[in-house]
Coordinates of C-alpha atoms and ligand atoms in Angstrom, one line a residue:
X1 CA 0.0 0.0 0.0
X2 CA 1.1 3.8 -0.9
X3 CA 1.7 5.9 2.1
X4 CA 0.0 9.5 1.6
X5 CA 1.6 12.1 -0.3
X6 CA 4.4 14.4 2.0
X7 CA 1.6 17.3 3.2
X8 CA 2.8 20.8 2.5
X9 CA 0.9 23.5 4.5
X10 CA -2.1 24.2 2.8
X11 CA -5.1 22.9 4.4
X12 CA -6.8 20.0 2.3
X13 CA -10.0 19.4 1.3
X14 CA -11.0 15.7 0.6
X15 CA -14.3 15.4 -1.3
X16 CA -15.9 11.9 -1.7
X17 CA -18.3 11.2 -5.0
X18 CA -17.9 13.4 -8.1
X19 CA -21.5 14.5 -9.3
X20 CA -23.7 17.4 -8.6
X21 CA -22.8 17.6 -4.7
X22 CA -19.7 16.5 -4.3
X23 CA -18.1 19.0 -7.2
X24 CA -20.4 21.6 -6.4
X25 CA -19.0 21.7 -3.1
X26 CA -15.1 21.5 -4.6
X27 CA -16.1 24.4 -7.0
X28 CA -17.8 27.0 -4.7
X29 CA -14.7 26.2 -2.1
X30 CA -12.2 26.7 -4.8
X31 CA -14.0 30.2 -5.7
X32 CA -13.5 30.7 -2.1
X33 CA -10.1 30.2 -1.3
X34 CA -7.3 29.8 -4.3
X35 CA -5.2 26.9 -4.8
X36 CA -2.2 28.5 -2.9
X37 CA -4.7 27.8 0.4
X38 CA -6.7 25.1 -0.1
X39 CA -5.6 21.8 -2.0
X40 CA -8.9 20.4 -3.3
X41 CA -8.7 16.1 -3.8
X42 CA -12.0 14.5 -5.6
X43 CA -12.3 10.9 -5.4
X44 CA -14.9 9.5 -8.4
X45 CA -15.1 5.9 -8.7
X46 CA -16.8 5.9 -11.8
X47 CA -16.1 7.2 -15.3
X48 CA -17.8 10.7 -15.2
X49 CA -18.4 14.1 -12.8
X50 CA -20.9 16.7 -13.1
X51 CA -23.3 15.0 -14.7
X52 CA -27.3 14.9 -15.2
X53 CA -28.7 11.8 -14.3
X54 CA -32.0 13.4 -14.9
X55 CA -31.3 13.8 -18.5
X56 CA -31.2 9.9 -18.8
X57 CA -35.0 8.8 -19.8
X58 CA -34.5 12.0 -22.6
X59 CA -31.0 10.6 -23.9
X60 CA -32.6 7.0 -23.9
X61 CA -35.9 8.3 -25.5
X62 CA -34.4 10.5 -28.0
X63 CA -34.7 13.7 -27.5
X64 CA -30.9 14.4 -26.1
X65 CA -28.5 13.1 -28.5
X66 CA -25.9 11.8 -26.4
X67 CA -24.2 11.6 -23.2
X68 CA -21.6 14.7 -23.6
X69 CA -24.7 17.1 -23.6
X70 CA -25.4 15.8 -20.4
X71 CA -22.1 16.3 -18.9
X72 CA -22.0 20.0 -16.7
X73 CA -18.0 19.6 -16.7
X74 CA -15.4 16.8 -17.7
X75 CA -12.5 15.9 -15.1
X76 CA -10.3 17.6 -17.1
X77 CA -12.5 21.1 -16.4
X78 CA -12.2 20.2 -12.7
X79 CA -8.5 19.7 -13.1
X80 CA -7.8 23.1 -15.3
X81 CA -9.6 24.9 -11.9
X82 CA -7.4 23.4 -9.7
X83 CA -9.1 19.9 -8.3
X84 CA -7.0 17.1 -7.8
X85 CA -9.7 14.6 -9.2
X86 CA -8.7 11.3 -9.4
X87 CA -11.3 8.7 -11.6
X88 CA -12.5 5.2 -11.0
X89 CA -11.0 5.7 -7.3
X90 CA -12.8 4.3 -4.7
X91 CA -12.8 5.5 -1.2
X92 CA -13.2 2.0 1.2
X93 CA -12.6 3.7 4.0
X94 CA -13.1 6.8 6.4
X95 CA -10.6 6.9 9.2
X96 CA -12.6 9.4 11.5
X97 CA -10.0 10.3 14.5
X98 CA -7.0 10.2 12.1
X99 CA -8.6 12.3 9.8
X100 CA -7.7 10.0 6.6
X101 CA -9.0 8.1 3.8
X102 CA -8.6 5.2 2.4
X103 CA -9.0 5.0 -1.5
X104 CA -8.5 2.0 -4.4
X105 CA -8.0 3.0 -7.7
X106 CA -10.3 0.5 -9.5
X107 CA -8.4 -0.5 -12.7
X108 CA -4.7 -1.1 -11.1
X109 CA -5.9 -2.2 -7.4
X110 CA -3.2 -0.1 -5.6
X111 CA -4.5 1.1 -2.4
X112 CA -3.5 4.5 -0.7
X113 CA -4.4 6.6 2.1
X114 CA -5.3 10.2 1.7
X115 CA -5.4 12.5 5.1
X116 CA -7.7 15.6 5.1
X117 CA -8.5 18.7 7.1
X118 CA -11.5 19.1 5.9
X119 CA -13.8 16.1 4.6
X120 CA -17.2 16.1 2.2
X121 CA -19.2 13.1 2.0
X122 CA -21.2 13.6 -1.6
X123 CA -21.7 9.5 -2.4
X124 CA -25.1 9.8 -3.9
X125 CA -28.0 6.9 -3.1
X126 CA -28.1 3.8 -4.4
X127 CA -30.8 1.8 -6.3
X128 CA -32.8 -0.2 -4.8
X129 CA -32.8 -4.0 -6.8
X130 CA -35.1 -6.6 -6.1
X131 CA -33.8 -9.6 -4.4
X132 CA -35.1 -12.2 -7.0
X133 CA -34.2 -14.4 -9.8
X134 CA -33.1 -13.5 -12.9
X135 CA -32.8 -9.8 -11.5
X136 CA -29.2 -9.5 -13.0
X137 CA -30.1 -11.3 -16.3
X138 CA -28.9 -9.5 -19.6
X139 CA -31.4 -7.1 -21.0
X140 CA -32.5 -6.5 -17.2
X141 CA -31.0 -2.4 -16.8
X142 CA -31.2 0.0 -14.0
X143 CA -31.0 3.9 -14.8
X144 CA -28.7 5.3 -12.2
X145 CA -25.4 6.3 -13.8
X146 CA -24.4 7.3 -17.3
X147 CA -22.6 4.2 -18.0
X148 CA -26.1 2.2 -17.2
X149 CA -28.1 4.6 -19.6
X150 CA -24.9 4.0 -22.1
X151 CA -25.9 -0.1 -21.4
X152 CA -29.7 0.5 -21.7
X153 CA -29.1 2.1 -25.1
X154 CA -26.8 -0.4 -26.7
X155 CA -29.4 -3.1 -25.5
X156 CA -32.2 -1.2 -27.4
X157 CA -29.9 -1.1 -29.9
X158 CA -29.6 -5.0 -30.3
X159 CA -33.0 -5.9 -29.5
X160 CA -35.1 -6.9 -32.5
X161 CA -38.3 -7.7 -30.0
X162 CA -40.7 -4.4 -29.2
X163 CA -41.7 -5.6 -25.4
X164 CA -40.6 -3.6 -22.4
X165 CA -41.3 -4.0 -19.1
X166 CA -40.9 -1.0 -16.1
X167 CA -40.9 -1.7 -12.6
X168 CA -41.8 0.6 -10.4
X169 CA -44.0 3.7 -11.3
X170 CA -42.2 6.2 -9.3
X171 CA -41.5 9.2 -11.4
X172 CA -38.1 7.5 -12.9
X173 CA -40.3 4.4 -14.4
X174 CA -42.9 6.8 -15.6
X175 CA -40.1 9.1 -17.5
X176 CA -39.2 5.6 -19.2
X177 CA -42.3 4.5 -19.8
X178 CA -41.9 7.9 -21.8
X179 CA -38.9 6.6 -23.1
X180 CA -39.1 3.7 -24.4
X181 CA -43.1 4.4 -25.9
X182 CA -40.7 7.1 -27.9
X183 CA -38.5 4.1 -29.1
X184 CA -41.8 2.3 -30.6
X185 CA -42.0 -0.4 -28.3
X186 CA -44.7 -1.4 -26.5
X187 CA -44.8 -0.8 -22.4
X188 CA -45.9 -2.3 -19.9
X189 CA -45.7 -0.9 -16.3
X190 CA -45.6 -3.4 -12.8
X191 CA -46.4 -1.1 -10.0
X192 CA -46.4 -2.4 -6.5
X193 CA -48.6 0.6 -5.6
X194 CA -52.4 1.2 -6.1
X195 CA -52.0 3.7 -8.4
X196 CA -48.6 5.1 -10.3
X197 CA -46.5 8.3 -8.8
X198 CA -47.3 7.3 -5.1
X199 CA -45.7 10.9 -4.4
X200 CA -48.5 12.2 -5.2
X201 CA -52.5 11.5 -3.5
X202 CA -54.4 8.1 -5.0
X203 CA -57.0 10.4 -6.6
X204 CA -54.7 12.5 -8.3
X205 CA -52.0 9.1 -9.7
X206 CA -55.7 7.7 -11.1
X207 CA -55.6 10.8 -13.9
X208 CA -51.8 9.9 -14.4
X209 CA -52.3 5.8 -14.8
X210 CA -55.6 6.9 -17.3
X211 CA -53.4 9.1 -19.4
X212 CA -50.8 6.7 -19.2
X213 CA -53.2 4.2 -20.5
X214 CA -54.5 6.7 -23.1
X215 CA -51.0 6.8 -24.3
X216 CA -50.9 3.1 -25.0
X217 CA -48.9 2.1 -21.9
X218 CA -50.0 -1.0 -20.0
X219 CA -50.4 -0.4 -16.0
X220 CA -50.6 -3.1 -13.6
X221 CA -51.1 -1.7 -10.2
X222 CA -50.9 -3.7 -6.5
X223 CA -48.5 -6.4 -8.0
X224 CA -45.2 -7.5 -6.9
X225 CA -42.8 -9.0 -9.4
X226 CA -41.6 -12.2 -8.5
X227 CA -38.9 -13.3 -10.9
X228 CA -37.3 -12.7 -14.1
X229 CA -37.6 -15.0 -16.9
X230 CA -34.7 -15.6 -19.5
X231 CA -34.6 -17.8 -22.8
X232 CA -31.9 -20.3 -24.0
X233 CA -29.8 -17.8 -24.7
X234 CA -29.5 -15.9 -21.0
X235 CA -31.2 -13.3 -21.7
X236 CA -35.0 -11.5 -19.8
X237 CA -37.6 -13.1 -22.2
X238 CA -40.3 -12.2 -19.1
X239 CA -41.2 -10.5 -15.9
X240 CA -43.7 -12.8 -13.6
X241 CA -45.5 -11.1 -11.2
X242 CA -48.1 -12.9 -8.1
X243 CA -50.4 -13.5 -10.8
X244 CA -49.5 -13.3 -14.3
X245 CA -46.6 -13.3 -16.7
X246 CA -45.4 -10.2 -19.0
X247 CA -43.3 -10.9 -22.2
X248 CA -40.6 -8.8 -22.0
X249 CA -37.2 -8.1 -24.3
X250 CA -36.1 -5.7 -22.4
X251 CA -36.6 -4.7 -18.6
X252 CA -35.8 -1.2 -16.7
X253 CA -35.9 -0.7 -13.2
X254 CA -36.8 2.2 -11.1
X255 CA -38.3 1.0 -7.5
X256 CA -36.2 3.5 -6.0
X257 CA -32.8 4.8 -4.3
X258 CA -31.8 4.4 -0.6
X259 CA -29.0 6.8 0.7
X260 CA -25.3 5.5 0.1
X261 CA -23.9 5.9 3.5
X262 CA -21.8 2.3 3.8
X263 CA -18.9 4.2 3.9
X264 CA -20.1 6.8 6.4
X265 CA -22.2 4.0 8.9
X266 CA -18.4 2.0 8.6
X267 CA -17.1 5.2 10.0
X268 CA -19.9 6.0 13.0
X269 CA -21.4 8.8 11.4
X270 CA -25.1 9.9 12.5
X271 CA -27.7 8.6 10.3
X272 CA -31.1 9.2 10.2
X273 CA -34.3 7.2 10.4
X274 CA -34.5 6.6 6.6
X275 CA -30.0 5.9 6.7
X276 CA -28.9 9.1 5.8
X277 CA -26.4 11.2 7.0
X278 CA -27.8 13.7 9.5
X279 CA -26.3 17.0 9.4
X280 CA -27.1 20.6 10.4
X281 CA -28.1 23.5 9.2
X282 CA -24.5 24.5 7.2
X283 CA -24.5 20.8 6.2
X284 CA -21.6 19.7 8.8
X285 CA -22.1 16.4 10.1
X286 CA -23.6 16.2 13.2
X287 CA -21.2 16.6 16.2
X288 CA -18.5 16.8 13.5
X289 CA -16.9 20.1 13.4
X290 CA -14.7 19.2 9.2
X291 CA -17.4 16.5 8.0
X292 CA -19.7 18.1 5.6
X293 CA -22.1 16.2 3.7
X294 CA -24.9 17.0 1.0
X295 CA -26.7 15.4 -1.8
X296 CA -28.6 12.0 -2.0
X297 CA -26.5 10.6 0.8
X298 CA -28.8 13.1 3.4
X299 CA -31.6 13.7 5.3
X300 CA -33.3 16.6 4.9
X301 CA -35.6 18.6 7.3
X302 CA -39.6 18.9 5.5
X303 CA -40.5 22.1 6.8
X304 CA -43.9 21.5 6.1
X305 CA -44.4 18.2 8.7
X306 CA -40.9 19.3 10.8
X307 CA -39.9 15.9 10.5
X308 CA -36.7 14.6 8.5
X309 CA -37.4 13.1 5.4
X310 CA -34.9 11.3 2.5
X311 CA -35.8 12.8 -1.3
X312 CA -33.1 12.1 -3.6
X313 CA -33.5 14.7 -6.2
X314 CA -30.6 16.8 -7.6
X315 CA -32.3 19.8 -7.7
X316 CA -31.1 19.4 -3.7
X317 CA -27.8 17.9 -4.2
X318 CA -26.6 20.9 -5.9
X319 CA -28.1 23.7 -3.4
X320 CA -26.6 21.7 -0.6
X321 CA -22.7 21.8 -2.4
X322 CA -23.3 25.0 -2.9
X323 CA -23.7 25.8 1.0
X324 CA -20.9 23.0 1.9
X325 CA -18.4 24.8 -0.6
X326 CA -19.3 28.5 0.8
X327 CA -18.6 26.6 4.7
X328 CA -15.6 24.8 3.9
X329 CA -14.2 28.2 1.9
X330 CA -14.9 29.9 5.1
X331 CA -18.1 31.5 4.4
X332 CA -21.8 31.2 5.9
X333 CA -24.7 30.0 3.8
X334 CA -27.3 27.5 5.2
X335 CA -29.6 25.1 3.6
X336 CA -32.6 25.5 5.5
X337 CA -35.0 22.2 4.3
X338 CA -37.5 21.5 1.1
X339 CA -41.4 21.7 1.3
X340 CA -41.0 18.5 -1.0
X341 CA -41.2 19.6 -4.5
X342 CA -41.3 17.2 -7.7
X343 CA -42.2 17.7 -11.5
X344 CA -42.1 15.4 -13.9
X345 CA -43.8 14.2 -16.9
X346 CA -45.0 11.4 -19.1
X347 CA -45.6 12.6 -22.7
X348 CA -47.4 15.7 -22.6
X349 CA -49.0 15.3 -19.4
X350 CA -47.7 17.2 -16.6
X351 CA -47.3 16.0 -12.7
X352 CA -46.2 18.2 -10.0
X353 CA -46.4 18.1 -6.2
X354 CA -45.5 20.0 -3.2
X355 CA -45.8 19.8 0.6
X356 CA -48.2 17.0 2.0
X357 CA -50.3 14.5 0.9
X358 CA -53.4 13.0 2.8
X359 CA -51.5 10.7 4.4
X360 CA -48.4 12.7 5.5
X361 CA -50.8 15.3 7.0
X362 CA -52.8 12.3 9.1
X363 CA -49.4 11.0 10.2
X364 CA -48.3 14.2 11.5
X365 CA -50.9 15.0 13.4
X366 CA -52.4 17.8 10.8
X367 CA -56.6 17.9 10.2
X368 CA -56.5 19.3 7.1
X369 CA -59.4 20.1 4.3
X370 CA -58.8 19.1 0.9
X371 CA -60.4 20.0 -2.3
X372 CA -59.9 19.2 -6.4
X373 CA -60.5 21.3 -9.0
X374 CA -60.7 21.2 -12.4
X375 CA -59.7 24.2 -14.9
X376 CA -57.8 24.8 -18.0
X377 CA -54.3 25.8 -18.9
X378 CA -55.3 29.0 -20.7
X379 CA -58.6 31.2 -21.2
X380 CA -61.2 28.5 -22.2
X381 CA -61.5 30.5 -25.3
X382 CA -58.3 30.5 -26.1
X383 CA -56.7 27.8 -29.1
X384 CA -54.8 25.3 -27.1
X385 CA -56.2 25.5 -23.4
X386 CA -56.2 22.5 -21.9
X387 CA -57.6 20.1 -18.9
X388 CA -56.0 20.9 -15.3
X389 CA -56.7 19.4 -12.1
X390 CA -55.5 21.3 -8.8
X391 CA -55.8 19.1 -5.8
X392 CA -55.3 21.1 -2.6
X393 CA -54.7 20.8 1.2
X394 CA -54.9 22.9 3.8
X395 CA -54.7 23.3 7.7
X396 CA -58.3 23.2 9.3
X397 CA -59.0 26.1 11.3
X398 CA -56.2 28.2 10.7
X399 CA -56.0 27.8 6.6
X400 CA -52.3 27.2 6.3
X401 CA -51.4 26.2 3.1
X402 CA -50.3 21.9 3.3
X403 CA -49.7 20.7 0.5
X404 CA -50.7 21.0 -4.1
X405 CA -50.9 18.3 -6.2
X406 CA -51.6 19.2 -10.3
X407 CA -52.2 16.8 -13.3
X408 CA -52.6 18.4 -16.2
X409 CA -51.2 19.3 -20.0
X410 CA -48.8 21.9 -20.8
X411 CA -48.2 24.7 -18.2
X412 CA -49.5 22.6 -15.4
X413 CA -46.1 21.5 -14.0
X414 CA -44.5 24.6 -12.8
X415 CA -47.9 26.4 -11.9
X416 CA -46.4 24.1 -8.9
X417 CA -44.2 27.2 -8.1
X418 CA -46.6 29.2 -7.0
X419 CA -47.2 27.0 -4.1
X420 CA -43.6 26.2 -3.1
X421 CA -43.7 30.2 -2.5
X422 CA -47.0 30.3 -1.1
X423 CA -46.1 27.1 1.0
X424 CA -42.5 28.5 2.2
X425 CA -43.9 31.7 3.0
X426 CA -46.0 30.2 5.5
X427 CA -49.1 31.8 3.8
X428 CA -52.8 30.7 4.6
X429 CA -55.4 29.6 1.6
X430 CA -57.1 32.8 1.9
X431 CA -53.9 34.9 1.2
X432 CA -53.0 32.9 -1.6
X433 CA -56.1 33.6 -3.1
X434 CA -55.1 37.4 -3.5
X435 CA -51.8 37.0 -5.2
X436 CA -51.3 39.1 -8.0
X437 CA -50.5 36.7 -10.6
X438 CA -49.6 37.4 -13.9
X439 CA -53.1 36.9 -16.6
X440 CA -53.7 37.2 -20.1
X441 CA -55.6 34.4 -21.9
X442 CA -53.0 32.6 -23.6
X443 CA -51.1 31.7 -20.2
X444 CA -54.2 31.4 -18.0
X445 CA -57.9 31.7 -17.2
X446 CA -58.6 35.0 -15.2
X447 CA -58.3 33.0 -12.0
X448 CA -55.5 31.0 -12.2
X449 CA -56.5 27.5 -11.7
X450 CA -54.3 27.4 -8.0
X451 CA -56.1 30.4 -7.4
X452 CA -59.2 28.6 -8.0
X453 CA -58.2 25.6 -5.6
X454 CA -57.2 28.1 -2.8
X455 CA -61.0 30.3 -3.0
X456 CA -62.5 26.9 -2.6
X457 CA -60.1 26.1 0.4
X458 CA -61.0 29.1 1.8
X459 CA -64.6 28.4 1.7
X460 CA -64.0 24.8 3.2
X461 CA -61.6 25.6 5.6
X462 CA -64.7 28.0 6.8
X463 CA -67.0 25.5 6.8
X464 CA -64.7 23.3 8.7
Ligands
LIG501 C1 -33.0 8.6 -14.2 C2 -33.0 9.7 -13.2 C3 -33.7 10.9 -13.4 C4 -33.6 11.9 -12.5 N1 -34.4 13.0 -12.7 C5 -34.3 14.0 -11.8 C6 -35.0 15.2 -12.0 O1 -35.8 15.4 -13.0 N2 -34.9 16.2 -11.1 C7 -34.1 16.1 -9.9 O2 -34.1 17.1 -9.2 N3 -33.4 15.0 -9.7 C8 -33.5 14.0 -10.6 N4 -32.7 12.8 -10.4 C9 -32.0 12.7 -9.2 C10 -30.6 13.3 -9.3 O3 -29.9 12.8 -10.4 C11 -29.8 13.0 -8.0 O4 -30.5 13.5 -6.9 C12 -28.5 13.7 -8.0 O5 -27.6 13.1 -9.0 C13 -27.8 13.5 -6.7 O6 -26.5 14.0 -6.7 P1 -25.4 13.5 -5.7 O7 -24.2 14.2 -6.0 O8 -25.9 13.6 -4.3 O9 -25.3 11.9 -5.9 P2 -24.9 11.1 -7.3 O10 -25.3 11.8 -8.5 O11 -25.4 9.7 -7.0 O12 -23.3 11.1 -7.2 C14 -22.6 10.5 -6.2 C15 -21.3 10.1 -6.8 O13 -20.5 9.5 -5.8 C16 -19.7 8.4 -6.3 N5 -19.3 7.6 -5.2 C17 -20.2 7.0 -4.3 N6 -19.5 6.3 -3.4 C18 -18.2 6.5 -3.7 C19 -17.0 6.1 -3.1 N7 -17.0 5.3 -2.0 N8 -15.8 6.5 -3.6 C20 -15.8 7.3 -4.8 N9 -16.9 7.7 -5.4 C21 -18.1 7.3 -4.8 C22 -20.7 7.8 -7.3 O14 -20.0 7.1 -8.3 C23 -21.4 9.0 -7.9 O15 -20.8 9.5 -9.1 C24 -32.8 11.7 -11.3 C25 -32.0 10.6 -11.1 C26 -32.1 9.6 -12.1 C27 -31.3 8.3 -11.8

């Protein structure tokens, strides 16, 4: 094994993962504090940084062309601004009280250890794969990395059969549903839940498994799969659930992500009830003055329900490097928790959610009133206004905004916005339903259809 490199006196920064929270983090500390101060070292044990994961079901489906456009910046762009980033490295180990890692470099096996004054955990989550046979069968692909929506792709590529199979209707297996209907094939999605997007209220996933349906997609809710078929030749040639069996040439999985904290449990870090890193308000490690940590490898504090919650998005990852970055550089910036925002889509129908549904109010204690509305994207008179539905929640009594849920065409996504504002801001139904919004028929009806939802919340949480 290597010993460390001889330490000159700079401080150093060790950084573990290279994606959106780990090299936002080394980039906001190395606009902090020049490379004559700090000495930035990246570890990356796969092939790529700084890149969109999200863009995966639009790269698979078509509509990206390739992989480089979903690349924010290359290693070599981290190197040029002065971050020792060293690829397909693994870090094994976190030696706590000597203030050390312990890193492989994946291709050549040699082992060294790397000693830090400052430390950032950014490893990321990691899928969630069922425990069953024939789950690592070729033509069977997850969608976490780059290199897997690299695999995906060449599969497609080979396939001459048209059958896919998605498990798990979470928003990743409805965006390749998406993907894969654009690829002509036809899809068929197992859902262990009642009804697909389980982020969002039963009601309001019923209008998102109909317009899946209307799109040609196959659901099958409430099932479990069960095992993984393959022909003579190794490869998926079906998906068996409980009760029936699905033809399938090729199968993508999205049932989820749990936080990557092996490394960080190993170590005696904090973790959370959901096992992820617990940290404060700066994003230090808990009762760890150098341990920062940010990304999918957190919990995060809902400051809707007060409780902490683990959402792997990277909409979060990146906010949270940002603040780790500012803190390690010496700065002060503070992440202070999510309401629980998500938008997504599944062809041209829109699906957005923030703060609570039913059942997170109940668990929390809240009565709340809820109403649905239905309304259209534009002026009803105008050429291209479409179907909405606004589901709404809200505290009984007092009127405190809870929690939106909206299905609709275009423009209903990030209507969202308007409550993450409303919903951060503390502000009741009532006073929602004065916000001067922007109007003119070809962006909305004269009320707004959240405006509508919140006068209707107003009148119920009267009546209540
Ligand atoms: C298909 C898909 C679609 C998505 N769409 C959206 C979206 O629309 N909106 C949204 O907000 N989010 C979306 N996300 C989620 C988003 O991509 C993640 O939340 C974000 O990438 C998290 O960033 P991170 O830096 O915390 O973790 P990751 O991106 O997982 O990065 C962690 C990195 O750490 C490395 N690593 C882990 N352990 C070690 C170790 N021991 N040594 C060295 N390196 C290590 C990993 O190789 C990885 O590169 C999507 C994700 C997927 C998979």
């Amino acid at each position: 094994m290597n010993m460390s490199r001889t330490r000159d006196t700079r401080e150093r920064l060790v950084v573990i993962g290279g994606d959106a929270a780990g090299m936002s983090a080394a980039s906001q500390a190395r606009r902090m504090r020049g490379p004559d101060e700090l000495e930035i070292v990246a570890f990356e044990r796969g092939h790529f940084t700084s890149y969109s994961a999200c863009g995966i079901p639009y790269w698979v489906g078509g509509d990206v062309a390739g992989p480089d456009e979903l690349i924010a910046r290359t290693p070599e762009e981290h190197r040029e601004r002065g971050i020792d980033l060293r690829m397909r490295t693994e870090v094994t180990e976190i030696d706590v009280g000597g203030q050390r890692v312990r890193a492989r470099e994946l291709d050549s096996g040699a082992e060294s250890w790397t000693s830090y004054d400052k430390l950032v955990i950014a490893t990321g989550a990691r899928p969630i794969r069922p425990d069953m046979p024939g789950a690592d069968a070729p033509g069977v692909h997850g969608v976490q990395t780059l290199d897997d929506g690299r695999a995906l792709i060449e599969t497609l590529a080979r396939t001459r059969g048209r059958k896919a199979v998605v498990v798990g209707a979470g928003y990743i297996g409805v965006e390749m549903a998406e993907a894969l209907i654009n690829r002509g094939y036809e899809v068929t999605v197992v859902n262990r839940g009642s009804e697909p997007m389980s982020t969002l209220d039963p009601d309001m996933g019923r209008l998102v498994h109909e317009a899946m349906e209307g799109l040609g997609i196959t659901m099958v809710n409430d099932t479990e799969v069960a095992k993984v078929l393959t022909g003579e030749d190794g490869r998926v040639r079906a998906v068996v659930t409980q009760d029936a069996e699905y033809p399938a040439d090729v199968v993508v999985l999205g049932i989820g992500v749990r936080p990557e904290t092996t490394l960080a449990k190993a170590a005696g870090l904090p973790l959370g009830d959901h096992g992820g890193l617990l940290t404060d308000l700066a994003m230090r490690v808990r009762g760890h003055e150098n341990i920062w940590a940010g990304g999918d490898c957190v919990e995060v504090l809902d400051l809707v329900s007060g409780q902490e919650r683990h959402i792997a998005l990277g909409t979060h990852a990146n906010k949270h490097g940002q603040v780790i970055g500012t803190g390690v550089g010496g700065g002060y910036a503070t992440f202070p928790g999510v309401v629980g925002t998500a938008v997504s889509k599944v062809c041209d129908l829109e699906i957005a959610r923030t703060g609570l549904r039913e059942k997170d109010a109940r668990r929390v204690g809240l009565q709340f009133v809820s109403v649905t509305i239905e309304s259209t994207s534009r002026a009803g008179y105008y050429p291209g206004a479409s179907p909405m539905t606004v589901k709404m929640l809200a505290e009984r009594r007092t009127g405190r905004l809870l929690g939106v849920q909206i299905v609709g065409r275009e423009g209903a996504g990030k209507r969202v916005d308007i409550a993450v504002v409303a919903l951060t801001a503390g502000m009741t139904v009532e006073r929602m339903t004065a916000l001067d919004l922007g109007y003119a028929p070809p962006f909305s009806p004269v009320w707004d259809p959240v405006l509508v939802a919140a006068r209707k919340a107003v009148a119920k949480v009267r009546g209540s």
